[in-house]
Amino acid sequence: MNLTAMGAVTGDLIYFTEVQPRIGNGVSRIDQTILRGAVGWKFSRSLSVYQGYAHVVLPTQAGRDVNEERSFQQVNWTIGKPWQGELSSRTRLEQRWRSDGGGIGWRLREMLRYEKPLKPAGEAINALAYAEGFAALNNTGWGQKAGFDQLRSFVGAEIKLMGKSTTEIGYLNQYIDQGSAKRMNHVASITLFFRH
């Protein structure tokens, strides 16, 4: 589940803020909570840049939660409108540090996203697919290893709500490769975007 609010502060000064409680296999337990916000500048209809900060809480069975802090820079770019749809890119560079070890972990994330109306000239429901790759750029004392980190792939639909707001519902596949710890997560993904 992801709840995101976004819009203009004034003129071309923009923001977004989001809350992401992530529920694991037990359904009754939250595996991770992310609080993320950013302010940015809209250079054109197709290009925006942001500076942001995220606080991540990772509950542990041992007792005390692990906290991760992230500063990040982000570029959103609408590449074009191929095949009567829209292709866009999101590039994010993160600086991460955690309460369970030393060092700042640098990580690069790149998302390519494509959406297409299911009806010609319609906007009520769009088919949606995206893929986001993660690459760790260095090693840290808390466990980040340089190299490929994970790949997230999503297929689903974007549904128009009131005004400019939308919801995205679909299937998210998450392949994680952290050295000897490799796993694949199958996620029912729901995101609500409140736009103004």
XYZ file of C-alpha atoms in Angstrom:
196
model
C 0.000 0.000 0.000
C 1.280 3.437 -0.930
C -0.436 6.768 -0.189
C 1.073 9.728 -2.062
C 0.119 13.412 -2.136
C 1.689 15.660 -4.755
C 1.264 18.998 -6.424
C 2.463 22.582 -6.696
C 3.497 24.643 -3.685
C 3.528 27.780 -5.801
C 4.362 28.313 -9.457
C 6.950 25.725 -10.541
C 7.899 24.788 -6.962
C 6.479 21.282 -6.419
C 6.411 18.591 -3.753
C 5.421 15.034 -2.989
C 4.978 13.151 0.265
C 4.175 9.478 0.757
C 3.527 6.797 3.345
C 4.229 3.144 2.534
C 3.331 0.455 5.073
C 4.518 -2.859 3.587
C 2.791 -5.974 4.852
C 4.552 -9.343 4.685
C 3.351 -12.900 4.277
C 1.737 -12.919 7.693
C -0.702 -10.157 6.615
C -1.067 -9.139 10.267
C 2.506 -7.839 10.494
C 4.076 -4.768 8.875
C 7.528 -5.677 7.525
C 8.567 -2.139 6.661
C 7.252 1.426 6.855
C 8.569 4.239 4.646
C 7.875 7.944 5.175
C 9.194 9.922 2.191
C 8.961 13.535 1.121
C 10.607 15.827 -1.409
C 10.509 19.306 -2.855
C 11.410 20.046 -6.436
C 11.279 22.278 -9.452
C 9.240 21.752 -12.596
C 11.404 22.889 -15.518
C 8.818 21.927 -18.130
C 5.799 19.661 -18.592
C 8.224 16.794 -19.211
C 11.082 17.431 -16.737
C 11.132 17.827 -12.938
C 13.896 17.453 -10.339
C 13.572 16.809 -6.586
C 15.593 16.734 -3.388
C 14.069 14.509 -0.748
C 14.409 12.572 2.475
C 13.013 9.237 3.638
C 12.753 7.562 7.036
C 12.425 3.765 6.960
C 11.441 1.596 9.937
C 12.388 -2.095 9.778
C 10.806 -4.048 12.667
C 12.867 -6.951 14.012
C 11.812 -9.982 16.015
C 14.705 -9.330 18.395
C 13.058 -6.192 19.734
C 14.474 -2.813 18.747
C 13.565 -1.629 15.244
C 16.262 -0.891 12.683
C 15.988 2.648 11.310
C 17.235 3.621 7.874
C 17.582 7.224 6.732
C 17.817 8.243 3.078
C 18.641 11.493 1.357
C 17.871 11.349 -2.354
C 17.924 13.290 -5.594
C 15.357 12.473 -8.279
C 14.751 13.334 -11.925
C 11.341 12.673 -13.552
C 11.322 12.787 -17.340
C 8.498 12.140 -19.799
C 10.381 10.635 -22.734
C 7.602 10.576 -25.303
C 4.272 9.142 -26.391
C 4.962 5.974 -28.410
C 2.158 3.612 -29.506
C -0.565 6.042 -28.333
C 0.705 5.793 -24.756
C 3.247 7.570 -22.553
C 6.797 6.470 -21.732
C 8.517 8.056 -18.745
C 11.645 7.682 -16.653
C 12.423 8.207 -12.975
C 16.065 8.300 -11.885
C 16.819 8.387 -8.160
C 20.201 8.563 -6.411
C 20.046 7.628 -2.720
C 22.437 8.116 0.186
C 21.470 5.598 2.891
C 22.598 5.112 6.485
C 21.261 2.769 9.171
C 21.170 2.357 12.927
C 22.695 -1.147 12.812
C 26.053 -0.311 11.214
C 28.386 2.315 9.864
C 28.875 3.887 6.475
C 26.764 5.674 3.889
C 25.445 3.465 1.109
C 25.033 5.030 -2.315
C 22.353 3.434 -4.493
C 21.092 4.248 -7.980
C 17.522 3.443 -9.048
C 16.164 3.700 -12.581
C 12.499 3.187 -13.489
C 10.983 2.996 -16.959
C 7.198 3.290 -16.995
C 4.668 2.901 -19.812
C 0.939 3.573 -19.683
C -1.671 3.410 -22.400
C -5.420 4.179 -22.394
C -7.537 1.049 -22.799
C -9.938 3.056 -24.972
C -8.795 5.437 -27.724
C -8.688 9.014 -26.394
C -9.867 7.710 -23.019
C -8.317 8.419 -19.630
C -10.595 6.532 -17.240
C -8.446 3.367 -17.184
C -4.899 2.969 -18.449
C -2.913 -0.225 -18.824
C 0.305 0.249 -16.863
C 3.682 -1.486 -16.728
C 7.008 -0.494 -15.260
C 10.389 -1.917 -14.333
C 12.802 -0.443 -11.801
C 16.381 -1.597 -11.384
C 18.489 -0.927 -8.267
C 22.305 -0.854 -8.214
C 24.350 -0.412 -5.031
C 27.426 1.699 -5.716
C 29.525 0.780 -2.671
C 29.856 -1.511 0.357
C 28.840 -0.522 3.895
C 29.286 -1.822 7.413
C 25.548 -2.498 7.722
C 25.419 -4.890 4.798
C 25.048 -3.099 1.459
C 27.166 -4.804 -1.213
C 28.192 -3.049 -4.411
C 26.479 -4.320 -7.553
C 23.003 -5.334 -8.664
C 20.573 -5.072 -5.756
C 17.053 -5.747 -7.029
C 14.553 -5.489 -9.865
C 10.896 -4.552 -9.443
C 8.463 -5.280 -12.281
C 4.815 -4.199 -12.235
C 1.796 -4.872 -14.453
C -1.661 -3.513 -13.727
C -3.992 -0.594 -14.289
C -4.156 3.099 -13.502
C -7.718 4.194 -12.680
C -8.804 7.832 -12.715
C -10.497 9.093 -9.555
C -11.848 12.567 -8.732
C -9.978 15.514 -10.223
C -6.377 14.617 -11.098
C -6.150 11.822 -8.523
C -5.585 8.207 -9.548
C -5.083 4.739 -8.126
C -2.755 2.044 -9.435
C -3.631 -1.589 -8.799
C -1.721 -4.621 -9.978
C 0.953 -7.271 -9.477
C 4.495 -6.393 -8.426
C 7.346 -8.887 -8.758
C 10.417 -8.080 -6.675
C 13.643 -9.998 -7.313
C 16.283 -9.273 -4.677
C 19.937 -10.298 -5.068
C 22.043 -9.426 -2.039
C 24.995 -11.757 -2.449
C 24.092 -15.146 -0.976
C 20.591 -13.925 -0.032
C 18.476 -14.168 -3.186
C 14.698 -14.146 -3.055
C 11.594 -13.291 -5.043
C 8.547 -11.546 -3.592
C 5.081 -11.579 -5.161
C 3.179 -8.458 -4.114
C -0.410 -7.247 -4.523
C 0.269 -3.545 -5.052
C -2.170 -0.667 -4.434
C -1.128 2.980 -4.737
C -3.319 6.063 -4.251
C -2.133 9.371 -5.727
C -3.802 12.538 -4.424
C -2.921 15.277 -6.939
C -3.823 18.956 -6.769
